[in-house]
N, CA, C and O atoms as a DFTB+ gen file, in Angstrom:
676 C
 N C O
     1  1      43.858      63.114      78.332
     2  2      45.240      62.901      78.002
     3  2      45.683      63.846      76.892
     4  3      46.761      64.438      76.946
     5  1      44.827      63.971      75.891
     6  2      45.110      64.856      74.778
     7  2      45.203      66.312      75.253
     8  3      46.052      67.072      74.788
     9  1      44.328      66.682      76.174
    10  2      44.332      68.038      76.724
    11  2      45.613      68.294      77.511
    12  3      46.199      69.371      77.397
    13  1      46.048      67.341      78.292
    14  2      47.297      67.469      79.057
    15  2      48.491      67.612      78.119
    16  3      49.387      68.420      78.366
    17  1      48.503      66.842      77.064
    18  2      49.581      66.916      76.081
    19  2      49.607      68.292      75.401
    20  3      50.686      68.853      75.211
    21  1      48.481      68.831      75.043
    22  2      48.396      70.151      74.424
    23  2      48.858      71.254      75.386
    24  3      49.519      72.204      74.967
    25  1      48.518      71.131      76.649
    26  2      48.944      72.117      77.653
    27  2      50.466      72.108      77.793
    28  3      51.088      73.167      77.878
    29  1      51.055      70.938      77.818
    30  2      52.520      70.826      77.942
    31  2      53.207      71.444      76.719
    32  3      54.160      72.208      76.872
    33  1      52.746      71.128      75.531
    34  2      53.345      71.674      74.308
    35  2      53.182      73.191      74.267
    36  3      54.128      73.903      73.929
    37  1      52.007      73.688      74.602
    38  2      51.754      75.127      74.587
    39  2      52.645      75.848      75.595
    40  3      53.205      76.901      75.288
    41  1      52.776      75.293      76.784
    42  2      53.619      75.942      77.794
    43  2      55.089      75.917      77.386
    44  3      55.816      76.883      77.619
    45  1      55.529      74.815      76.778
    46  2      56.925      74.761      76.314
    47  2      57.174      75.809      75.245
    48  3      58.184      76.511      75.287
    49  1      56.263      75.922      74.288
    50  2      56.430      76.932      73.236
    51  2      56.394      78.344      73.821
    52  3      57.170      79.207      73.410
    53  1      55.513      78.575      74.761
    54  2      55.401      79.891      75.382
    55  2      56.688      80.273      76.111
    56  3      57.206      81.375      75.931
    57  1      57.200      79.356      76.934
    58  2      58.395      79.667      77.715
    59  2      59.650      79.774      76.835
    60  3      60.536      80.578      77.124
    61  1      59.732      78.977      75.773
    62  2      60.870      79.096      74.858
    63  2      60.888      80.454      74.178
    64  3      61.948      81.069      74.059
    65  1      59.748      80.926      73.735
    66  2      59.679      82.227      73.066
    67  2      59.835      83.378      74.045
    68  3      60.397      84.414      73.688
    69  1      59.361      83.226      75.247
    70  2      59.418      84.294      76.242
    71  2      60.841      84.510      76.737
    72  3      61.271      85.653      76.898
    73  1      61.564      83.451      76.976
    74  2      62.873      83.573      77.602
    75  2      64.040      83.680      76.613
    76  3      65.191      83.762      77.042
    77  1      63.776      83.682      75.320
    78  2      64.850      83.882      74.352
    79  2      65.455      85.267      74.473
    80  3      66.641      85.447      74.197
    81  1      64.665      86.247      74.879
    82  2      65.159      87.609      74.999
    83  2      66.037      87.796      76.227
    84  3      66.702      88.825      76.349
    85  1      66.056      86.844      77.127
    86  2      66.815      86.973      78.351
    87  2      68.164      86.250      78.280
    88  3      68.802      86.015      79.306
    89  1      68.581      85.909      77.096
    90  2      69.858      85.199      76.980
    91  2      70.999      86.115      77.402
    92  3      70.993      87.318      77.143
    93  1      71.963      85.510      78.052
    94  2      73.108      86.255      78.561
    95  2      74.252      86.073      77.574
    96  3      74.633      84.949      77.248
    97  1      74.792      87.186      77.103
    98  2      75.948      87.092      76.222
    99  2      77.126      87.758      76.915
   100  3      77.020      88.865      77.444
   101  1      78.239      87.060      76.899
   102  2      79.442      87.557      77.551
   103  2      80.424      87.969      76.474
   104  3      80.748      87.168      75.597
   105  1      80.897      89.186      76.520
   106  2      81.867      89.680      75.557
   107  2      83.273      89.537      76.120
   108  3      83.632      90.206      77.089
   109  1      84.065      88.664      75.511
   110  2      85.447      88.505      75.921
   111  2      86.266      89.663      75.353
   112  3      85.919      90.208      74.305
   113  1      87.333      90.037      76.023
   114  2      88.203      91.057      75.439
   115  2      88.805      90.526      74.134
   116  3      89.052      89.328      74.001
   117  1      89.031      91.400      73.205
   118  2      89.524      90.992      71.892
   119  2      91.014      90.659      71.930
   120  3      91.782      91.251      72.688
   121  1      91.400      89.702      71.095
   122  2      92.801      89.294      71.006
   123  2      93.691      90.444      70.564
   124  3      94.829      90.559      71.020
   125  1      93.182      91.300      69.677
   126  2      94.001      92.405      69.180
   127  2      94.430      93.315      70.325
   128  3      95.515      93.894      70.273
   129  1      93.600      93.453      71.356
   130  2      93.961      94.298      72.495
   131  2      95.170      93.732      73.240
   132  3      96.022      94.487      73.707
   133  1      95.243      92.411      73.351
   134  2      96.405      91.775      73.985
   135  2      97.647      91.965      73.124
   136  3      98.730      92.225      73.648
   137  1      97.504      91.838      71.816
   138  2      98.641      92.000      70.920
   139  2      99.148      93.444      70.915
   140  3     100.355      93.679      70.870
   141  1      98.234      94.403      70.960
   142  2      98.628      95.820      71.027
   143  2      99.367      96.093      72.330
   144  3     100.392      96.774      72.334
   145  1      98.851      95.566      73.436
   146  2      99.519      95.754      74.729
   147  2     100.929      95.168      74.715
   148  3     101.868      95.787      75.216
   149  1     101.075      93.979      74.144
   150  2     102.396      93.344      74.080
   151  2     103.348      94.169      73.228
   152  3     104.487      94.407      73.630
   153  1     102.900      94.607      72.057
   154  2     103.738      95.456      71.206
   155  2     104.102      96.756      71.918
   156  3     105.232      97.231      71.807
   157  1     103.159      97.323      72.641
   158  2     103.401      98.567      73.369
   159  2     104.467      98.365      74.445
   160  3     105.342      99.214      74.621
   161  1     104.396      97.255      75.160
   162  2     105.399      96.946      76.188
   163  2     106.783      96.781      75.558
   164  3     107.775      97.270      76.098
   165  1     106.850      96.096      74.424
   166  2     108.133      95.899      73.750
   167  2     108.698      97.232      73.260
   168  3     109.894      97.494      73.388
   169  1     107.838      98.059      72.706
   170  2     108.288      99.339      72.157
   171  2     108.807     100.268      73.254
   172  3     109.799     100.968      73.049
   173  1     108.161     100.283      74.398
   174  2     108.495     101.231      75.460
   175  2     109.379     100.671      76.565
   176  3     109.742     101.410      77.480
   177  1     109.733      99.409      76.514
   178  2     110.436      98.773      77.629
   179  2     111.725      99.502      78.017
   180  3     111.921      99.826      79.189
   181  1     112.589      99.758      77.062
   182  2     113.884     100.372      77.386
   183  2     113.715     101.752      78.008
   184  3     114.421     102.086      78.960
   185  1     112.807     102.547      77.498
   186  2     112.594     103.889      78.045
   187  2     111.943     103.852      79.427
   188  3     112.089     104.795      80.204
   189  1     111.234     102.783      79.737
   190  2     110.595     102.670      81.054
   191  2     111.512     102.057      82.109
   192  3     111.275     102.233      83.304
   193  1     112.570     101.330      81.683
   194  2     113.389     100.586      82.640
   195  2     114.854     101.013      82.721
   196  3     115.563     100.586      83.632
   197  1     115.312     101.829      81.806
   198  2     116.708     102.236      81.818
   199  2     116.818     103.756      81.879
   200  3     115.935     104.473      81.408
   201  1     117.910     104.237      82.463
   202  2     118.140     105.679      82.579
   203  2     118.403     106.285      81.199
   204  3     117.877     107.349      80.874
   205  1     119.216     105.604      80.393
   206  2     119.515     106.097      79.046
   207  2     118.321     105.822      78.139
   208  3     118.035     104.671      77.810
   209  1     117.638     106.867      77.744
   210  2     116.463     106.720      76.885
   211  2     116.897     106.488      75.447
   212  3     117.883     107.062      74.983
   213  1     116.152     105.640      74.747
   214  2     116.432     105.423      73.342
   215  2     115.882     106.593      72.541
   216  3     114.796     107.091      72.839
   217  1     116.622     107.040      71.525
   218  2     116.093     108.129      70.692
   219  2     114.890     107.653      69.885
   220  3     114.797     106.478      69.528
   221  1     113.990     108.554      69.607
   222  2     112.800     108.245      68.825
   223  2     113.217     107.978      67.381
   224  3     113.953     108.765      66.786
   225  1     112.755     106.894      66.836
   226  2     113.084     106.553      65.447
   227  2     112.024     107.145      64.519
   228  3     110.983     107.621      64.971
   229  1     112.305     107.107      63.221
   230  2     111.393     107.677      62.228
   231  2     110.211     106.767      61.909
   232  3     109.167     107.238      61.458
   233  1     110.374     105.456      62.144
   234  2     109.338     104.489      61.786
   235  2     109.097     103.498      62.924
   236  3     110.026     103.093      63.622
   237  1     107.839     103.122      63.092
   238  2     107.460     101.966      63.897
   239  2     106.837     100.998      62.902
   240  3     105.859     101.326      62.230
   241  1     107.412      99.803      62.814
   242  2     106.929      98.810      61.852
   243  2     106.310      97.663      62.651
   244  3     106.994      97.010      63.441
   245  1     105.048      97.427      62.448
   246  2     104.328      96.359      63.141
   247  2     104.197      95.165      62.208
   248  3     103.653      95.292      61.110
   249  1     104.686      94.019      62.630
   250  2     104.516      92.801      61.836
   251  2     103.157      92.210      62.188
   252  3     103.021      91.442      63.140
   253  1     102.159      92.584      61.401
   254  2     100.814      92.032      61.597
   255  2     100.471      91.074      60.456
   256  3      99.300      90.836      60.162
   257  1     101.509      90.530      59.820
   258  2     101.326      89.546      58.759
   259  2     101.583      88.131      59.258
   260  3     101.440      87.170      58.502
   261  1     101.963      87.995      60.534
   262  2     102.282      86.676      61.074
   263  2     101.009      85.896      61.385
   264  3      99.901      86.429      61.333
   265  1     101.198      84.642      61.703
   266  2     100.079      83.746      61.994
   267  2      99.237      84.225      63.186
   268  3      98.054      83.899      63.277
   269  1      99.836      84.988      64.089
   270  2      99.134      85.433      65.286
   271  2      98.087      86.503      64.985
   272  3      97.284      86.840      65.855
   273  1      98.086      87.033      63.786
   274  2      97.124      88.063      63.401
   275  2      96.105      87.563      62.381
   276  3      95.336      88.361      61.844
   277  1      96.083      86.267      62.106
   278  2      95.188      85.752      61.071
   279  2      93.714      85.888      61.426
   280  3      92.872      85.978      60.532
   281  1      93.390      85.903      62.708
   282  2      91.974      86.028      63.077
   283  2      91.591      87.463      63.426
   284  3      90.547      87.692      64.037
   285  1      92.423      88.430      63.045
   286  2      92.085      89.831      63.272
   287  2      91.522      90.425      61.992
   288  3      91.850      89.984      60.890
   289  1      90.680      91.420      62.150
   290  2      90.074      92.077      60.994
   291  2      90.918      93.273      60.568
   292  3      91.827      93.697      61.282
   293  1      90.606      93.796      59.416
   294  2      91.276      94.996      58.918
   295  2      91.096      96.143      59.915
   296  3      92.038      96.884      60.194
   297  1      89.891      96.281      60.443
   298  2      89.597      97.359      61.401
   299  2      90.426      97.209      62.675
   300  3      90.894      98.201      63.235
   301  1      90.606      95.970      63.132
   302  2      91.414      95.734      64.332
   303  2      92.879      96.074      64.094
   304  3      93.539      96.638      64.966
   305  1      93.387      95.731      62.915
   306  2      94.774      96.089      62.594
   307  2      94.929      97.604      62.478
   308  3      95.954      98.160      62.873
   309  1      93.914      98.266      61.938
   310  2      93.935      99.734      61.872
   311  2      93.959     100.337      63.280
   312  3      94.605     101.360      63.511
   313  1      93.257      99.702      64.212
   314  2      93.271     100.153      65.606
   315  2      94.691     100.102      66.168
   316  3      95.102     101.010      66.890
   317  1      95.438      99.054      65.844
   318  2      96.826      98.935      66.299
   319  2      97.679     100.039      65.686
   320  3      98.485     100.659      66.380
   321  1      97.510     100.285      64.401
   322  2      98.279     101.336      63.726
   323  2      97.968     102.697      64.342
   324  3      98.877     103.484      64.606
   325  1      96.685     102.973      64.572
   326  2      96.294     104.256      65.172
   327  2      96.866     104.415      66.583
   328  3      97.242     105.518      66.979
   329  1      96.932     103.327      67.333
   330  2      97.507     103.387      68.676
   331  2      98.963     103.846      68.611
   332  3      99.377     104.704      69.391
   333  1      99.735     103.286      67.696
   334  2     101.157     103.624      67.616
   335  2     101.413     104.959      66.922
   336  3     102.486     105.538      67.086
   337  1     100.460     105.451      66.159
   338  2     100.606     106.778      65.558
   339  2     100.645     107.864      66.633
   340  3     101.170     108.952      66.396
   341  1     100.103     107.579      67.793
   342  2     100.125     108.545      68.895
   343  2     101.546     108.843      69.369
   344  3     101.783     109.878      69.992
   345  1     102.502     107.940      69.078
   346  2     103.890     108.164      69.480
   347  2     104.624     109.120      68.542
   348  3     105.695     109.618      68.890
   349  1     104.073     109.382      67.371
   350  2     104.672     110.355      66.475
   351  2     105.267     109.812      65.192
   352  3     104.998     110.367      64.126
   353  1     106.072     108.745      65.241
   354  2     106.693     108.267      63.996
   355  2     105.655     107.692      63.021
   356  3     104.515     107.405      63.388
   357  1     106.090     107.538      61.783
   358  2     105.268     106.884      60.767
   359  2     105.134     105.408      61.135
   360  3     106.115     104.774      61.523
   361  1     103.930     104.863      61.015
   362  2     103.674     103.463      61.368
   363  2     103.407     102.669      60.096
   364  3     102.572     103.047      59.274
   365  1     104.130     101.565      59.949
   366  2     103.950     100.667      58.816
   367  2     103.512      99.294      59.308
   368  3     103.773      98.924      60.453
   369  1     102.847      98.542      58.438
   370  2     102.493      97.158      58.720
   371  2     103.240      96.290      57.718
   372  3     102.860      96.224      56.549
   373  1     104.297      95.628      58.165
   374  2     105.074      94.782      57.258
   375  2     105.912      93.796      58.058
   376  3     106.357      94.093      59.167
   377  1     106.119      92.626      57.481
   378  2     107.028      91.641      58.059
   379  2     108.437      91.932      57.547
   380  3     108.612      92.744      56.639
   381  1     109.431      91.281      58.119
   382  2     110.796      91.445      57.644
   383  2     110.905      90.975      56.191
   384  3     111.615      91.578      55.387
   385  1     110.199      89.899      55.869
   386  2     110.188      89.394      54.494
   387  2     109.637      90.454      53.545
   388  3     110.199      90.678      52.473
   389  1     108.545      91.106      53.928
   390  2     107.933      92.151      53.100
   391  2     108.879      93.348      52.959
   392  3     108.988      93.933      51.882
   393  1     109.567      93.711      54.061
   394  2     110.523      94.816      54.004
   395  2     111.644      94.518      53.005
   396  3     112.092      95.411      52.285
   397  1     112.098      93.257      52.962
   398  2     113.122      92.869      51.983
   399  2     112.570      92.983      50.556
   400  3     113.259      93.454      49.651
   401  1     111.316      92.546      50.368
   402  2     110.690      92.595      49.037
   403  2     110.591      94.015      48.497
   404  3     110.807      94.244      47.307
   405  1     110.267      94.969      49.365
   406  2     110.071      96.349      48.893
   407  2     111.322      97.205      49.034
   408  3     111.282      98.410      48.785
   409  1     112.428      96.590      49.431
   410  2     113.706      97.291      49.475
   411  2     113.976      98.096      50.732
   412  3     114.889      98.922      50.742
   413  1     113.204      97.879      51.801
   414  2     113.441      98.597      53.060
   415  2     114.305      97.805      54.035
   416  3     114.588      98.268      55.140
   417  1     114.722      96.608      53.622
   418  2     115.669      95.808      54.406
   419  2     116.611      95.128      53.420
   420  3     116.208      94.762      52.316
   421  1     117.858      94.963      53.822
   422  2     118.802      94.317      52.917
   423  2     118.707      92.795      53.027
   424  3     117.936      92.272      53.832
   425  1     119.486      92.095      52.221
   426  2     119.397      90.626      52.185
   427  2     119.863      89.965      53.475
   428  3     119.567      88.794      53.712
   429  1     120.593      90.707      54.314
   430  2     121.051      90.159      55.592
   431  2     120.041      90.386      56.718
   432  3     120.224      89.889      57.829
   433  1     118.981      91.136      56.430
   434  2     117.945      91.359      57.425
   435  2     118.063      92.652      58.194
   436  3     117.324      92.856      59.157
   437  1     118.977      93.546      57.802
   438  2     119.076      94.851      58.467
   439  2     118.085      95.814      57.830
   440  3     117.991      95.911      56.606
   441  1     117.359      96.512      58.661
   442  2     116.378      97.473      58.174
   443  2     117.109      98.718      57.681
   444  3     117.955      99.264      58.388
   445  1     116.782      99.168      56.467
   446  2     117.462     100.305      55.855
   447  2     116.934     101.653      56.337
   448  3     117.614     102.668      56.182
   449  1     115.742     101.681      56.914
   450  2     115.173     102.933      57.415
   451  2     115.408     103.016      58.917
   452  3     115.656     102.004      59.573
   453  1     115.330     104.211      59.447
   454  2     115.524     104.417      60.887
   455  2     114.232     104.031      61.617
   456  3     113.400     104.885      61.924
   457  1     114.083     102.744      61.885
   458  2     112.856     102.279      62.513
   459  2     113.049     100.979      63.256
   460  3     114.070     100.305      63.119
   461  1     112.048     100.641      64.046
   462  2     112.028      99.378      64.792
   463  2     110.890      98.516      64.270
   464  3     109.774      98.996      64.072
   465  1     111.179      97.250      64.052
   466  2     110.185      96.268      63.648
   467  2     109.765      95.486      64.884
   468  3     110.596      94.845      65.528
   469  1     108.486      95.535      65.215
   470  2     107.960      94.781      66.353
   471  2     107.359      93.481      65.819
   472  3     106.486      93.501      64.952
   473  1     107.838      92.347      66.347
   474  2     107.394      91.031      65.887
   475  2     107.000      90.161      67.071
   476  3     107.609      90.240      68.138
   477  1     105.995      89.343      66.882
   478  2     105.612      88.346      67.878
   479  2     106.140      87.000      67.404
   480  3     105.929      86.610      66.256
   481  1     106.833      86.289      68.302
   482  2     107.441      85.016      67.922
   483  2     106.757      83.807      68.552
   484  3     106.887      82.692      68.047
   485  1     106.027      84.016      69.651
   486  2     105.369      82.883      70.307
   487  2     104.274      83.397      71.233
   488  3     104.416      84.446      71.861
   489  1     103.186      82.645      71.307
   490  2     102.116      82.924      72.268
   491  2     101.785      81.611      72.964
   492  3     101.554      80.593      72.312
   493  1     101.766      81.646      74.293
   494  2     101.436      80.456      75.078
   495  2     100.677      80.890      76.321
   496  3     100.423      82.077      76.528
   497  1     100.323      79.925      77.137
   498  2      99.663      80.240      78.406
   499  2     100.311      79.396      79.499
   500  3     101.007      78.419      79.222
   501  1     100.068      79.791      80.737
   502  2     100.608      79.014      81.855
   503  2      99.469      78.581      82.768
   504  3      98.307      78.912      82.535
   505  1      99.819      77.841      83.803
   506  2      98.804      77.296      84.707
   507  2      98.122      78.370      85.543
   508  3      97.077      78.104      86.138
   509  1      98.680      79.569      85.606
   510  2      98.068      80.674      86.358
   511  2      97.019      81.417      85.527
   512  3      96.445      82.403      85.988
   513  1      96.771      80.946      84.311
   514  2      95.773      81.590      83.460
   515  2      96.293      82.832      82.758
   516  3      95.511      83.643      82.264
   517  1      97.607      82.982      82.711
   518  2      98.201      84.140      82.043
   519  2      98.524      83.785      80.588
   520  3      98.844      82.639      80.273
   521  1      98.437      84.765      79.728
   522  2      98.864      84.611      78.347
   523  2     100.270      85.178      78.246
   524  3     100.523      86.301      78.684
   525  1     101.176      84.414      77.676
   526  2     102.574      84.827      77.561
   527  2     102.874      85.079      76.082
   528  3     102.770      84.183      75.245
   529  1     103.246      86.316      75.790
   530  2     103.578      86.697      74.422
   531  2     105.069      87.006      74.368
   532  3     105.565      87.865      75.097
   533  1     105.770      86.299      73.501
   534  2     107.196      86.548      73.296
   535  2     107.360      87.231      71.951
   536  3     106.681      86.898      70.980
   537  1     108.271      88.189      71.911
   538  2     108.484      88.904      70.664
   539  2     109.736      89.734      70.720
   540  3     110.504      89.670      71.680
   541  1     109.937      90.517      69.679
   542  2     111.155      91.308      69.615
   543  2     110.923      92.686      69.032
   544  3     109.982      92.932      68.277
   545  1     111.821      93.568      69.417
   546  2     111.953      94.882      68.791
   547  2     113.250      94.780      68.003
   548  3     114.332      94.672      68.579
   549  1     113.132      94.815      66.690
   550  2     114.210      94.401      65.798
   551  2     114.622      95.559      64.901
   552  3     113.774      96.269      64.360
   553  1     115.946      95.747      64.745
   554  2     116.458      96.673      63.742
   555  2     117.422      95.953      62.802
   556  3     117.487      96.266      61.613
   557  1     118.161      95.001      63.332
   558  2     119.081      94.209      62.517
   559  2     119.382      92.909      63.258
   560  3     119.012      92.772      64.424
   561  1     120.045      91.954      62.608
   562  2     120.368      90.701      63.303
   563  2     121.196      90.913      64.578
   564  3     121.133      90.098      65.499
   565  1     121.964      91.992      64.634
   566  2     122.734      92.278      65.845
   567  2     122.220      93.541      66.535
   568  3     122.949      94.173      67.299
   569  1     120.996      93.898      66.272
   570  2     120.355      95.042      66.915
   571  2     118.921      94.705      67.240
   572  3     117.988      95.264      66.664
   573  1     118.752      93.767      68.188
   574  2     117.420      93.256      68.489
   575  2     117.273      92.996      69.990
   576  3     118.217      92.568      70.654
   577  1     116.098      93.258      70.501
   578  2     115.753      92.972      71.897
   579  2     114.634      91.950      71.898
   580  3     113.660      92.094      71.159
   581  1     114.763      90.916      72.723
   582  2     113.737      89.876      72.851
   583  2     113.014      90.059      74.183
   584  3     113.653      90.249      75.218
   585  1     111.687      90.001      74.159
   586  2     110.883      90.244      75.353
   587  2     109.907      89.103      75.613
   588  3     109.526      88.361      74.708
   589  1     109.513      88.990      76.887
   590  2     108.441      88.095      77.305
   591  2     107.444      88.949      78.085
   592  3     107.785      89.526      79.118
   593  1     106.208      89.027      77.585
   594  2     105.161      89.840      78.199
   595  2     104.065      88.906      78.711
   596  3     103.522      88.097      77.959
   597  1     103.749      89.031      80.006
   598  2     102.671      88.228      80.598
   599  2     101.443      89.111      80.740
   600  3     101.503      90.208      81.294
   601  1     100.318      88.603      80.220
   602  2      99.046      89.323      80.253
   603  2      97.985      88.453      80.911
   604  3      98.069      87.225      80.898
   605  1      97.002      89.105      81.478
   606  2      95.891      88.381      82.091
   607  2      94.625      89.224      81.938
   608  3      94.684      90.453      81.917
   609  1      93.495      88.556      81.835
   610  2      92.224      89.272      81.774
   611  2      91.795      89.588      83.196
   612  3      91.557      88.692      84.005
   613  1      91.700      90.880      83.485
   614  2      91.260      91.358      84.800
   615  2      90.124      92.345      84.562
   616  3      90.276      93.303      83.804
   617  1      89.002      92.114      85.200
   618  2      87.810      92.958      85.017
   619  2      87.448      93.099      83.548
   620  3      87.123      94.191      83.084
   621  1      87.505      91.996      82.823
   622  2      87.100      91.910      81.422
   623  2      87.966      92.736      80.472
   624  3      87.524      93.060      79.369
   625  1      89.188      93.083      80.875
   626  2      90.131      93.752      79.978
   627  2      91.510      93.119      80.143
   628  3      91.840      92.588      81.203
   629  1      92.297      93.182      79.097
   630  2      93.662      92.673      79.167
   631  2      94.503      93.601      80.008
   632  3      94.413      94.822      79.879
   633  1      95.327      93.022      80.876
   634  2      96.238      93.792      81.718
   635  2      97.622      93.153      81.669
   636  3      97.758      91.930      81.639
   637  1      98.641      94.002      81.663
   638  2     100.018      93.510      81.685
   639  2     100.370      93.128      83.118
   640  3     100.224      93.940      84.032
   641  1     100.827      91.914      83.316
   642  2     101.240      91.425      84.625
   643  2     102.735      91.653      84.823
   644  3     103.168      92.100      85.885
   645  1     103.528      91.338      83.780
   646  2     104.974      91.453      83.895
   647  2     105.582      91.506      82.499
   648  3     105.064      90.894      81.565
   649  1     106.670      92.231      82.365
   650  2     107.425      92.276      81.114
   651  2     108.898      92.091      81.440
   652  3     109.437      92.753      82.326
   653  1     109.546      91.180      80.713
   654  2     110.968      90.910      80.922
   655  2     111.735      90.997      79.623
   656  3     111.291      90.504      78.585
   657  1     112.886      91.627      79.694
   658  2     113.834      91.602      78.599
   659  2     114.593      90.292      78.727
   660  3     115.291      90.087      79.720
   661  1     114.477      89.395      77.746
   662  2     115.094      88.077      77.899
   663  2     116.404      87.938      77.128
   664  3     117.212      87.068      77.453
   665  1     116.632      88.770      76.120
   666  2     117.934      88.741      75.454
   667  2     118.128      89.981      74.593
   668  3     117.178      90.655      74.194
   669  1     119.394      90.250      74.326
   670  2     119.774      91.369      73.460
   671  2     120.776      90.841      72.444
   672  3     121.722      90.135      72.792
   673  1     120.556      91.191      71.196
   674  2     121.515      90.799      70.152
   675  2     122.202      92.047      69.629
   676  3     123.051      91.959      68.743
């Protein structure tokens, strides 16, 4: 009986140590990639869907101070900034509140520099397994576009399913 018990314990220890190296780890796509895609869709929507192209502004301002970016790292936020630097304008990371604090927006919320502020206002999901990101491209209270971007993970990467302009102020 004692010998049988020792054999069972030895085999359990052997198999536990042997098969630890065979663990399967699945890497989910990062949340920052979905947020970058949504911001990119908002920034480029008008030029992709309308004949009259919007002129290039001097600044792209990314609001990465909101609650939706709290679980992102400094490196991930830098990745977003580097992505938008490819468009040419200067890229800033600031909320509308921060812009008011540093004097780049007035007390009414109009941005004083020639730039667009990209903001995320809501993130949800639907029964089809899509992530829905709502946000805006903002210049002033009466110069803002509101968008709804649907994303889905396809082949382990975020993909844009649909983008809609839902309102203009």
